[in-house]
Every structure is written in C-alpha cells, then in structure tokens.
XYZ file of C-alpha atoms in Angstrom:
646
model
C 96.399 -94.935 106.940
C 98.094 -91.622 107.764
C 94.886 -89.722 108.214
C 93.568 -92.137 110.780
C 95.793 -90.296 113.237
C 94.165 -86.984 112.386
C 91.089 -87.202 114.547
C 89.052 -84.364 115.957
C 87.592 -85.064 119.410
C 84.329 -83.572 120.489
C 86.104 -80.964 122.600
C 88.026 -79.732 119.586
C 84.851 -79.374 117.549
C 83.259 -77.416 120.356
C 86.060 -74.847 120.126
C 86.147 -74.524 116.364
C 84.330 -71.195 115.931
C 87.167 -69.117 117.383
C 90.179 -71.393 117.361
C 92.276 -69.935 114.634
C 91.985 -66.330 115.719
C 92.689 -67.287 119.315
C 95.875 -69.086 118.442
C 97.019 -66.266 116.241
C 96.599 -63.596 118.885
C 98.266 -65.792 121.468
C 101.298 -66.085 119.257
C 101.193 -62.374 118.426
C 101.328 -61.568 122.121
C 104.123 -64.060 122.585
C 106.049 -62.456 119.755
C 105.421 -59.081 121.352
C 106.922 -60.293 124.600
C 109.795 -62.076 122.916
C 110.855 -59.367 120.471
C 108.679 -58.548 117.545
C 108.392 -54.953 116.487
C 107.432 -52.946 113.563
C 108.100 -49.622 111.981
C 106.861 -46.352 110.698
C 108.724 -45.458 107.556
C 109.711 -47.100 104.295
C 112.398 -45.365 102.303
C 112.005 -45.819 98.584
C 112.977 -43.374 95.893
C 110.302 -43.057 93.274
C 109.057 -40.720 90.583
C 105.548 -39.691 91.642
C 104.352 -38.388 88.223
C 105.171 -41.746 86.621
C 102.986 -43.595 89.124
C 100.131 -41.160 88.717
C 100.289 -41.436 84.933
C 100.179 -45.225 85.180
C 97.177 -45.106 87.529
C 95.366 -42.648 85.270
C 95.900 -44.895 82.243
C 94.565 -47.927 84.114
C 91.536 -46.004 85.335
C 90.727 -44.873 81.799
C 90.886 -48.409 80.420
C 88.999 -50.352 83.088
C 87.261 -53.358 81.587
C 84.576 -55.464 83.258
C 85.745 -58.511 81.301
C 88.859 -58.603 83.462
C 86.838 -59.000 86.657
C 86.634 -62.489 88.181
C 84.062 -64.751 86.563
C 81.590 -65.706 89.292
C 80.177 -68.668 87.400
C 83.623 -70.167 86.898
C 84.659 -69.474 90.500
C 81.431 -71.016 91.766
C 81.992 -74.161 89.721
C 85.556 -74.391 91.048
C 84.283 -73.884 94.591
C 81.743 -76.701 94.295
C 84.377 -78.947 92.724
C 86.821 -78.198 95.549
C 84.206 -79.048 98.190
C 83.428 -82.348 96.498
C 87.129 -83.112 95.977
C 87.728 -82.544 99.687
C 84.925 -84.931 100.582
C 86.283 -87.586 98.229
C 89.813 -87.140 99.532
C 88.870 -87.831 103.137
C 86.487 -90.600 102.141
C 89.384 -92.404 100.434
C 92.141 -91.526 102.861
C 90.638 -92.099 106.290
C 88.164 -94.177 108.240
C 84.412 -93.607 108.212
C 84.369 -92.161 111.737
C 87.300 -89.867 111.029
C 85.642 -88.792 107.785
C 82.574 -87.752 109.772
C 84.774 -85.840 112.234
C 86.410 -83.934 109.406
C 83.104 -83.090 107.767
C 81.669 -81.890 111.086
C 84.750 -79.805 111.712
C 84.990 -78.202 108.260
C 81.277 -77.384 108.000
C 81.340 -77.103 104.219
C 77.638 -77.906 103.895
C 76.266 -74.354 104.411
C 78.367 -73.038 101.535
C 77.582 -76.027 99.330
C 73.854 -75.572 99.938
C 74.029 -71.815 99.336
C 75.648 -72.442 95.964
C 73.312 -75.285 95.056
C 70.171 -73.292 95.889
C 71.585 -70.136 94.279
C 71.189 -67.960 97.350
C 71.944 -64.243 97.311
C 75.494 -62.937 96.996
C 75.394 -61.852 100.638
C 74.318 -65.314 101.823
C 77.005 -67.034 99.787
C 79.579 -64.549 101.027
C 78.714 -65.145 104.678
C 78.943 -68.903 104.157
C 82.334 -68.595 102.436
C 83.696 -66.273 105.112
C 82.410 -68.673 107.761
C 84.300 -71.567 106.182
C 87.627 -69.789 105.787
C 88.626 -69.700 109.506
C 88.149 -73.468 109.675
C 90.901 -73.897 107.101
C 93.585 -72.006 109.039
C 94.935 -73.031 112.408
C 97.251 -75.292 114.340
C 95.459 -78.603 113.994
C 97.368 -81.389 112.328
C 95.937 -82.085 108.903
C 95.275 -78.513 107.794
C 98.461 -78.689 105.726
C 97.073 -81.516 103.576
C 96.821 -80.752 99.842
C 93.044 -81.146 99.862
C 92.663 -78.485 102.571
C 95.141 -76.136 100.893
C 93.303 -76.481 97.574
C 89.962 -75.860 99.299
C 91.345 -72.766 101.039
C 92.607 -71.343 97.749
C 89.236 -72.008 96.129
C 87.460 -70.158 98.963
C 89.769 -67.142 98.558
C 89.073 -66.999 94.829
C 85.344 -67.435 95.391
C 85.195 -64.601 97.932
C 86.989 -62.340 95.445
C 84.530 -63.312 92.699
C 81.572 -62.577 94.980
C 82.996 -59.178 95.858
C 83.141 -58.214 92.178
C 80.065 -60.121 91.037
C 78.246 -56.947 89.987
C 80.360 -55.502 87.122
C 79.208 -51.941 87.649
C 79.824 -51.961 91.376
C 83.016 -53.942 90.842
C 84.508 -51.355 88.503
C 83.426 -48.606 90.877
C 85.281 -50.352 93.696
C 88.370 -50.737 91.504
C 88.225 -47.033 90.671
C 88.093 -46.160 94.377
C 91.114 -48.347 95.023
C 93.025 -46.618 92.231
C 92.008 -43.242 93.640
C 93.285 -44.324 97.034
C 96.621 -45.282 95.502
C 96.797 -41.964 93.689
C 96.238 -40.099 96.953
C 99.070 -42.010 98.600
C 101.391 -41.362 95.656
C 100.443 -37.740 95.032
C 103.114 -36.279 97.301
C 106.393 -35.488 95.591
C 108.191 -37.852 97.958
C 105.727 -40.605 97.029
C 106.655 -43.890 98.662
C 109.777 -42.536 100.284
C 108.097 -41.312 103.453
C 105.129 -43.631 103.851
C 104.281 -44.348 107.449
C 103.189 -47.806 108.551
C 99.460 -47.174 108.198
C 99.832 -45.660 104.729
C 101.905 -48.608 103.624
C 99.268 -51.009 104.923
C 96.597 -49.024 103.083
C 98.584 -49.315 99.874
C 98.935 -53.060 100.396
C 95.167 -53.281 100.960
C 94.441 -51.384 97.732
C 96.823 -53.571 95.736
C 95.252 -56.704 97.214
C 91.827 -55.492 96.122
C 93.118 -54.820 92.605
C 94.635 -58.304 92.512
C 91.310 -59.864 93.541
C 89.679 -57.893 90.724
C 92.271 -59.022 88.189
C 93.288 -55.418 87.500
C 96.529 -53.430 87.208
C 98.938 -56.371 87.289
C 101.832 -54.281 85.960
C 101.243 -51.523 88.504
C 100.985 -54.051 91.322
C 104.298 -55.637 90.438
C 105.990 -52.265 89.977
C 105.005 -51.156 93.478
C 105.492 -54.524 95.138
C 109.014 -54.768 93.688
C 109.935 -51.856 95.956
C 109.149 -53.960 99.039
C 111.127 -57.149 98.485
C 113.923 -56.960 101.053
C 114.198 -59.667 103.744
C 112.196 -58.820 106.849
C 114.101 -60.958 109.353
C 117.845 -60.919 110.055
C 119.917 -62.852 112.564
C 123.592 -62.081 113.212
C 125.540 -64.583 115.318
C 128.907 -63.781 116.843
C 131.519 -65.837 115.026
C 133.673 -66.441 118.094
C 131.374 -68.996 119.763
C 130.985 -70.705 116.383
C 134.711 -71.027 115.752
C 135.425 -71.801 119.407
C 133.026 -74.736 119.188
C 135.156 -76.176 116.380
C 138.579 -75.350 117.818
C 140.305 -77.938 119.971
C 143.781 -78.883 121.194
C 145.704 -81.680 119.519
C 147.987 -84.126 121.309
C 148.518 -87.268 119.263
C 151.216 -89.702 120.402
C 152.188 -92.458 117.977
C 154.410 -95.499 117.944
C 157.107 -95.369 115.271
C 157.835 -98.610 113.432
C 159.008 -97.865 109.932
C 161.744 -98.678 107.473
C 163.492 -95.788 105.740
C 166.402 -96.431 103.352
C 166.904 -99.902 104.765
C 166.973 -98.786 108.387
C 164.278 -100.070 110.729
C 163.131 -97.261 113.022
C 161.341 -97.877 116.303
C 160.345 -95.346 118.914
C 157.823 -92.681 119.843
C 156.456 -89.635 118.025
C 154.048 -86.936 119.113
C 152.152 -84.200 117.324
C 150.920 -81.345 119.524
C 149.104 -78.235 118.481
C 145.548 -77.102 117.899
C 142.762 -77.136 115.359
C 141.312 -73.688 114.705
C 138.501 -72.382 112.552
C 138.275 -69.064 110.769
C 135.168 -67.645 109.137
C 135.458 -66.409 105.565
C 133.175 -63.944 103.771
C 130.563 -65.762 101.708
C 126.977 -65.232 100.572
C 124.678 -68.215 100.167
C 126.397 -70.496 102.658
C 128.696 -70.325 105.664
C 132.342 -70.748 104.697
C 135.181 -71.383 107.081
C 138.667 -72.761 106.916
C 139.773 -75.431 109.366
C 143.469 -75.448 110.203
C 145.700 -77.789 112.139
C 148.955 -76.205 113.241
C 151.286 -78.333 115.284
C 154.785 -79.335 116.202
C 156.286 -82.749 115.698
C 158.772 -84.450 117.991
C 160.224 -87.940 117.696
C 162.701 -90.132 119.500
C 163.744 -93.338 117.711
C 166.374 -96.035 117.509
C 167.332 -97.268 114.079
C 168.580 -100.781 113.402
C 170.757 -101.738 110.468
C 173.181 -104.564 110.985
C 175.664 -104.443 112.462
C 174.882 -101.062 114.052
C 172.055 -99.167 115.730
C 171.649 -95.428 116.134
C 169.602 -93.119 118.350
C 168.085 -90.009 116.806
C 165.652 -87.229 117.620
C 163.578 -85.133 115.299
C 161.548 -81.963 115.497
C 159.408 -80.165 112.999
C 156.145 -78.449 112.218
C 152.985 -79.646 110.531
C 150.174 -77.683 108.919
C 147.034 -78.870 107.214
C 143.955 -76.900 106.188
C 140.620 -77.594 104.589
C 137.689 -75.373 103.679
C 134.230 -76.192 104.974
C 130.996 -74.981 103.382
C 127.815 -75.213 105.468
C 124.606 -75.009 103.464
C 121.071 -75.165 104.899
C 120.996 -78.898 104.186
C 124.536 -80.281 104.417
C 128.246 -79.687 104.922
C 130.716 -79.837 102.044
C 134.476 -80.176 102.495
C 137.180 -79.066 100.104
C 140.475 -80.765 99.326
C 143.110 -80.559 102.080
C 146.411 -78.731 101.808
C 149.220 -80.096 104.000
C 152.826 -79.178 104.658
C 155.441 -80.634 106.992
C 159.109 -80.129 107.721
C 161.432 -82.239 109.857
C 164.909 -81.723 111.173
C 166.632 -84.776 112.645
C 169.741 -85.167 114.734
C 171.714 -88.342 115.335
C 172.438 -88.589 119.022
C 174.468 -91.754 119.234
C 175.666 -94.739 117.175
C 176.044 -98.079 118.856
C 178.936 -100.388 117.785
C 181.995 -101.732 119.598
C 184.451 -100.385 117.006
C 185.139 -96.679 116.750
C 186.007 -96.878 113.067
C 182.657 -98.472 112.314
C 180.859 -95.782 114.294
C 182.755 -93.097 112.383
C 181.937 -94.588 108.982
C 178.304 -95.099 109.977
C 178.008 -91.468 111.122
C 179.441 -90.227 107.828
C 177.049 -92.406 105.819
C 174.084 -91.399 107.991
C 174.813 -87.694 107.483
C 175.111 -88.243 103.734
C 171.705 -89.952 103.566
C 170.068 -87.586 106.063
C 168.528 -85.150 103.489
C 166.911 -88.014 101.593
C 165.709 -89.639 104.808
C 164.232 -86.352 106.022
C 162.354 -85.853 102.745
C 160.933 -89.359 103.042
C 159.978 -88.727 106.668
C 158.330 -85.446 105.754
C 156.273 -87.158 103.068
C 155.175 -89.884 105.459
C 154.347 -87.302 108.114
C 152.292 -85.249 105.653
C 150.371 -88.324 104.567
C 149.721 -89.455 108.139
C 148.617 -86.052 109.423
C 146.465 -85.381 106.359
C 144.847 -88.822 106.583
C 143.915 -88.306 110.244
C 142.682 -84.755 109.592
C 140.569 -85.837 106.624
C 139.018 -88.703 108.577
C 138.106 -86.463 111.500
C 136.668 -83.665 109.363
C 134.792 -86.149 107.184
C 133.213 -87.627 110.291
C 132.104 -84.176 111.428
C 130.712 -83.369 107.978
C 128.591 -86.511 108.010
C 126.537 -85.156 110.889
C 123.011 -84.532 109.737
C 121.824 -80.939 109.635
C 118.211 -80.685 110.843
C 115.872 -79.956 107.952
C 114.141 -76.753 109.012
C 111.641 -77.002 106.177
C 110.387 -80.409 107.311
C 109.535 -79.019 110.750
C 108.437 -75.530 109.756
C 106.556 -75.858 106.479
C 103.608 -77.901 107.829
C 102.959 -75.212 110.454
C 103.176 -72.429 107.895
C 100.813 -74.294 105.605
C 98.283 -74.949 108.374
C 98.200 -71.264 109.233
C 98.174 -70.173 105.590
C 101.410 -68.292 106.158
C 103.770 -67.668 103.237
C 106.800 -69.955 102.895
C 110.002 -68.809 104.543
C 112.542 -67.757 101.926
C 115.879 -67.835 103.682
C 119.582 -67.536 102.993
C 122.636 -67.935 105.168
C 126.153 -66.615 104.871
C 129.203 -65.485 106.758
C 131.521 -62.552 107.173
C 134.990 -62.667 108.664
C 133.492 -62.248 112.141
C 129.837 -63.350 112.024
C 127.419 -65.933 110.751
C 124.203 -64.451 109.440
C 120.831 -65.564 108.176
C 118.159 -63.489 106.552
C 114.658 -64.564 105.683
C 111.603 -63.179 104.011
C 107.992 -63.980 104.760
C 105.951 -62.365 102.020
C 102.482 -63.272 100.883
C 101.999 -63.210 97.082
C 100.021 -59.965 97.477
C 101.960 -58.567 100.434
C 104.915 -56.292 101.091
C 108.214 -57.229 102.681
C 110.743 -54.642 103.883
C 111.509 -51.641 101.698
C 115.153 -51.420 102.778
C 117.758 -53.386 104.746
C 117.781 -52.979 108.534
C 120.013 -50.556 110.437
C 123.596 -51.740 110.772
C 123.773 -54.357 113.513
C 127.471 -53.600 114.018
C 126.767 -49.915 114.647
C 124.003 -50.818 117.077
C 126.422 -53.031 118.999
C 129.064 -50.292 118.983
C 126.574 -48.112 120.818
C 126.594 -50.648 123.658
C 130.280 -50.058 124.403
C 129.838 -46.284 124.067
C 126.938 -46.486 126.488
C 129.096 -48.396 128.967
C 132.147 -46.100 128.761
C 133.977 -48.405 126.415
C 133.323 -51.598 128.372
C 133.059 -54.415 125.855
C 130.154 -56.869 125.947
C 130.586 -60.292 124.392
C 127.357 -60.448 122.466
C 125.929 -63.741 121.283
C 123.494 -62.640 118.590
C 121.491 -59.758 117.189
C 117.929 -60.281 115.950
C 116.282 -57.770 113.610
C 112.573 -58.029 112.804
C 110.580 -55.821 110.445
C 106.905 -54.965 110.765
C 105.988 -56.531 107.434
C 106.263 -60.011 108.939
C 103.108 -59.260 110.924
C 101.146 -58.052 107.918
C 102.067 -61.172 105.970
C 101.122 -63.545 108.786
C 99.001 -62.680 111.802
C 97.530 -59.492 110.411
C 95.993 -61.418 107.542
C 95.000 -64.331 109.760
C 93.230 -62.239 112.403
C 91.370 -59.868 110.083
C 87.661 -60.061 110.909
C 88.137 -62.871 113.437
C 87.144 -63.234 117.089
C 89.601 -63.667 119.941
C 88.593 -65.037 123.327
C 91.480 -65.624 125.782
C 89.867 -68.638 127.426
C 90.413 -70.555 124.173
C 94.184 -70.293 124.602
C 94.099 -73.470 126.678
C 93.181 -75.432 123.580
C 96.107 -73.927 121.697
C 98.465 -74.672 124.567
C 97.251 -78.262 124.508
C 97.911 -78.571 120.764
C 101.388 -77.046 121.032
C 102.320 -79.144 124.055
C 103.342 -76.103 126.133
C 103.549 -76.491 129.900
C 102.619 -73.369 131.865
C 102.585 -72.820 135.637
C 99.213 -73.077 137.287
C 97.349 -69.793 137.573
C 96.464 -68.609 141.034
C 93.234 -66.964 139.920
C 90.841 -67.259 137.040
C 91.523 -64.816 134.218
C 88.736 -62.456 133.298
C 87.311 -63.045 129.851
C 88.021 -60.459 127.154
C 86.618 -60.977 123.690
C 87.793 -59.049 120.647
C 86.256 -58.932 117.192
C 89.192 -57.796 115.102
C 88.836 -55.236 112.322
C 89.564 -56.254 108.753
C 92.213 -53.544 108.313
C 95.300 -53.612 110.551
C 93.784 -55.884 113.208
C 97.123 -55.896 115.039
C 100.165 -53.748 114.457
C 103.529 -52.757 115.844
C 105.300 -49.532 114.952
C 108.915 -48.744 115.784
C 110.732 -45.479 115.270
C 112.692 -42.840 117.158
C 113.365 -45.423 119.877
C 109.686 -45.966 120.667
C 107.546 -49.033 120.132
C 103.814 -48.747 119.662
C 101.723 -51.891 120.025
C 98.099 -51.794 119.013
C 95.000 -53.559 117.822
C 91.887 -52.462 115.988
C 88.496 -53.991 116.739
C 84.841 -53.662 115.889
C 83.652 -55.131 119.198
C 85.099 -55.517 122.678
C 83.569 -57.546 125.482
C 84.530 -58.238 129.089
C 82.556 -60.162 131.667
C 79.483 -60.072 129.448
C 79.605 -56.280 129.004
C 79.966 -55.346 125.345
C 81.212 -52.267 123.501
C 80.227 -52.583 119.851
C 81.907 -49.588 118.194
C 85.092 -49.349 116.076
C 87.978 -48.854 118.471
C 91.763 -48.778 118.402
C 93.690 -49.806 121.511
C 97.398 -49.053 121.736
C 100.308 -48.626 124.120
C 103.727 -47.014 123.714
C 106.909 -48.589 125.070
C 110.429 -47.210 125.389
C 113.758 -48.935 126.117
C 115.276 -48.538 129.571
C 118.710 -49.528 130.867
C 119.341 -51.369 134.124
C 122.239 -50.914 136.514
C 124.131 -53.855 135.030
C 123.613 -52.811 131.421
C 120.603 -54.986 130.641
C 117.729 -53.468 128.670
C 113.981 -53.957 128.494
C 110.851 -52.071 127.444
C 108.590 -50.118 129.753
C 105.207 -48.599 129.001
C 105.366 -44.841 129.348
C 101.658 -44.044 129.652
C 98.228 -45.575 130.087
C 96.732 -47.792 127.427
C 95.039 -45.541 124.875
C 91.522 -46.050 123.493
C 90.644 -44.268 120.254
C 87.128 -44.449 118.834
C 86.689 -43.815 115.121
C 82.998 -42.975 115.456
C 82.178 -39.250 115.531
C 79.336 -39.908 117.976
C 80.028 -39.567 121.669
C 79.804 -42.670 123.813
C 76.644 -43.152 125.814
C 76.775 -43.382 129.591
C 76.556 -47.171 129.487
C 79.280 -47.357 126.825
C 81.501 -45.078 128.903
C 81.062 -47.394 131.882
C 81.933 -50.411 129.745
C 84.990 -48.569 128.399
C 86.256 -48.022 131.950
C 85.782 -51.712 132.656
C 87.659 -52.652 129.478
C 90.523 -50.276 130.206
C 91.286 -52.219 133.352
C 91.437 -55.453 131.365
C 93.682 -54.007 128.680
C 96.099 -52.744 131.309
C 96.882 -56.435 131.790
C 96.864 -57.227 128.078
C 99.521 -54.536 127.547
C 101.794 -55.091 130.577
C 103.916 -52.352 132.101
C 107.135 -54.119 131.106
C 108.214 -56.248 128.160
C 111.391 -58.250 127.603
C 112.325 -57.752 131.245
C 113.002 -61.415 131.948
C 115.931 -63.597 130.987
C 115.260 -65.675 127.894
C 115.802 -69.384 128.633
C 117.303 -71.629 125.968
C 115.643 -75.071 125.880
C 117.997 -77.743 127.230
C 117.100 -79.965 124.274
C 118.517 -77.585 121.668
C 121.257 -79.187 119.571
C 123.897 -76.628 120.551
C 125.807 -77.618 123.701
C 127.194 -74.109 124.202
C 123.633 -72.729 124.480
C 121.499 -75.572 125.833
C 119.914 -74.725 129.163
C 121.475 -71.271 129.414
C 119.822 -67.895 129.985
C 120.097 -65.067 127.478
C 120.137 -61.465 128.623
C 119.153 -58.529 126.425
C 121.893 -55.896 126.319
C 120.566 -53.717 123.494
C 117.185 -52.737 122.055
C 117.076 -50.437 119.049
C 113.778 -49.222 117.593
C 114.250 -47.362 114.340
C 113.208 -47.254 110.690
C 110.532 -49.895 111.143
C 112.874 -52.457 112.688
C 113.372 -53.777 116.171
C 116.952 -54.891 116.781
C 117.678 -56.928 119.902
C 121.163 -57.997 120.981
C 121.611 -60.744 123.556
C 124.549 -62.109 125.499
C-alpha cells in the first residue's frame, strides 16, 4: 500500500526531538539569503473610538460559557489519537505501524488524559506532541496526521482556558492589550512590526478562547492584501512565442476551370502581445506575412504564366490560467493581386482573346484565391497554436500543497494576470488567525525607474521583480519555530530529506543551540532602506556553554551598489544582543555572551545577496535554464523587500 513507502529509519527517530524547528530555521536563513524581508509599518485608516467602544462592550459582556469546553476537547483528543492508530494499522504494514507510533509518541498524552493528570502535565504532553506533527517528512500531510494536529491545537487552547476565572482574566488582559494598541488617534495606521505582531497574538488568544469573533474579523479584514508579488518582464515572454515564418508550398489547384501548378511562399513572423487582464494572462498571437506565387495555368488549348503577391494576417487570443491554456476563435484576412505574364499559344488572335477573357475573370479568380489562402493560412495557424495549447501546465498545487500541509503552513492563495508590458502573480499566505499585508507593495515600476536614474539614464533589461512582505514569516516560520529548539548539526538530516547537494565543509561547524521564544521567534523588518534581521530566544548554547536568559539577537543590513550596477546587502554594525532581564549578567554569563557573539557573527554574515543566483538547468523555461541572475535593485520600504534581477 501507499504508506508502506513511508518508513522511518532508526536514524530519523533519533533526530525527532528537534527536527521540525531545525528545518524551519534552515529555510528561514535560506530565505534571508535569497531575499526575504519584512517591514515596520502598516498603513490602515481606522476610527480609534469605534474600536475602543467595541472592546469595552466585549469586556463588559465576557461569558465563561463561551470558553472552550475541556471535557469535549479532551474527548476529541482521545478520539483523534485512537483514529490515528487505527488509520496506520489499516493502511500500512505492522513494522511501519510500529515506526509511526514510535515516531509520533502519542502515548504520553494518551496516558495523561486517561489517568487524569494535572493541567500542566497534560499541557506539557500536548506541547511535546505538536512538533512531531510538523516537518518535512513524507506522510505528515496525510489526513490522519492533519486531523490529529488540529485536535492537539484545540486541546492546548482548552487547557489554557480550563479554569474559567483565570481564563476570563486572561481574555480581559488580551482585550486591554488591544485597547492599548488602538488607543492612539492614528490607531492601526502607524503600527510598527512588533505592535502588529502583538495585536495578532492577542487576537489569536481571543480566538482560542472563543471570544470577540466580530472584533477579530473586523481587525483581520484590514490585513488581507497579498503578501507576495512577482512581476515578470513581458518582453522575454513574448519573445519566447515570436518566431519567423517561411512556408513554401506547391500549388496544384483548379480555379474557374483552369488548372494551376507552381510555387507559393508565405513569409513573415508570428508575434505576441500582452493584453491587460486580471485573473489570467491574456495575449494576442498574430501572424503577419506576405504572399508570393508563381504559377502556370492550363486550359486547353492554351497555358498562361502568372505571378501573384499579397498580404496575410491572422490573429488569435490566448488565455493562460494556472491550470491550462485556452484559445479564442481566429480572425484572418488576405488579399492577392495577380498579374498575367505570358499566354502560350501559336496564334496571336487566340492569345489576344485569352488575355481579354483572363482579365475579365481575374476579379473572381482573385476572390477565390483569397478565400483559399485565408483558409489555408488559418488552418495552419490554428493547428500550430492548438498544438502549443495542448502542452501541459505543471500543477503547482500538486507539488506545493503536500509540503505546506506537512509544515502546517497555510495554503497559497494565488492569482495571475497581465498588463500590456508585464506578467504578474500575487499570492497570499495567511493563517486563519494571522495577518497578511495591510496595503499593496510599493510600485515595482517606480522602483525600476530608479535604476535608470541611478545609472544616469542607462537602461537595464530587467527580468523580474520580487516583492515579499513580512507577514509571510509570521504565518509560516514564526508560528512553526515558536517555543522550539534549533541545533545546526541537525540540518544534515533536513538536507538529506530535501535531496540538496552541498559542497564538503573544510572544517567542522561549531554547535549553536537556540530555544526560540514563543513571541516573534524570528523576524525581519524593512523600512527607510534598512533591513533588520533578528531572533528572540529563551536559551542560547555554544560548545556546551549555556546562556539561559531571554535575549534578542539582531543585525542591520543596508543596500550597497557595485561598480557595474549590481546590488547586495552589507551589515553595517556588529550583531546586537539585547537582554530583556533587568538583572545584570554574571561574570560567567558575560563570558558565555562573548563566546556566543563570535558564533552569531557567522550566523548573520557580513554580506547577503552578494552572489549570482543560479537558475536550475532542469527548469522548464529554456530562456532561463542554467543561467545566472544578477540583482540590480534592492528596495526596503513600507514593510516590503523588492528585488529586481536581470
């Protein structure tokens, strides 16, 4: 059966305690190097008194009956554990079933529920199970695992609000926190990144408590814009479709009783033009050409030589959706002008009569020839475009969705479209309780215009512009890493799973372990042409030396321009350590901090995006496969990073 292929070797089980967090941070760092960035301000107009009145009304009418029912959640949790066991018992072999049970480690939670342990004990068991349900291993996208993960989330929420009195007190604190954030007259308009994340945290807590659904939706509706945009230069797209046309043909036809034999040739070109359209890419394909013919006509007792010239035009609209290509009906025109060069017959009088008759029938013959030419050109054009439209478009969802499901990432909501000069795609990754972008990104066209201004009007043929908003991180890795442990030596397991080949390292990397904080475990902030990368932890360890205090580690990067116009990011100061504790570090902690600073100098390198970006040779785009992309623009503003490549 299918699941027989989903085996967990002993080595994989040995790595299970930290696997998911490790993978997540590895990808976060990769995204950092390859272009992720995040911002400081969300611009939303809002009436602050209205929000405060809504919060006050909710606070006045708090009701413990709306809190999650622990007994019901506990029953659902036990049922989900048993359903998972039964699923794998039915769907896989006995040995693979044992591997799955060893890997998932559901027994501690099941026993805690069965023996009615304390809330704290049950909570630790549930939190211990959750990381096992998120990761890169094949099989974590299975419905049984997804259902189990959802049951664990609901159970943790029910445990958090198990005591009605304490639960309502926690809800009240969350409402107070929202009120503080919304008390300024500008309200949401000038939230910085941390304040926005705090608001998202408060709303998530209210959702877990089953409170303030209307307020949650009102605020969340202000953060629904796509948080990923890609703009692709239309010229390479249309150039890939355009081609010259040179079609010779043998003429062997009968028109008005005259048998014509000879040669004909259509020369010209097929061009493509993008058209403005939302929801799919729309373009018009055109064939413009000239027609030339040289024939001899036979009609007893004479023959005649003639030449013809003309023009042909045919066009057809093409719609490219995420799943297929759709072609419209063709429109074709043709015109022909013929000239009789010579009539062959021994008698002059016969030649004269034949010429007069040929000239009289010429308009009708030309109309017939034009019709035949239109039909022939249109038939060939339709066949060729139909063949192109039958090419299968790769199903992104088939490849992407299993990975998103394994990692418990939200589905990618995407849309494509076109302008007269570009193809674009925008996407949104937004968890049901999370925020997306509050506003569209800065104009990509204006950012590209700055490139030519920077280079004294010299034009750069850009390939694409990528724009990424900070909210992608909060909806993916931020949630995944919260409260988890990261140990770099575990990356090898992730590399093995992903099938990535890396060059051999000359020296052994020093071990750094990070226990991530629950709030903003990783973050990127972009604004005023600076990029701040940071992480928040409750414990740091290097080479067995441990610093167990809340700490924030961050670095600031700024764009720089090379001699040939390329751009990259460079760190403008040392990596910063900020300790939230009011107590001064002890001598031993200070020594450990110095040791850690050296390690984090490597974790936050001096330069980012300073290398060419290789395009895999296997990509299904001949114009890009195997080529190197160079960054010619980096813009960091309004919470977005915008990167243009050529």
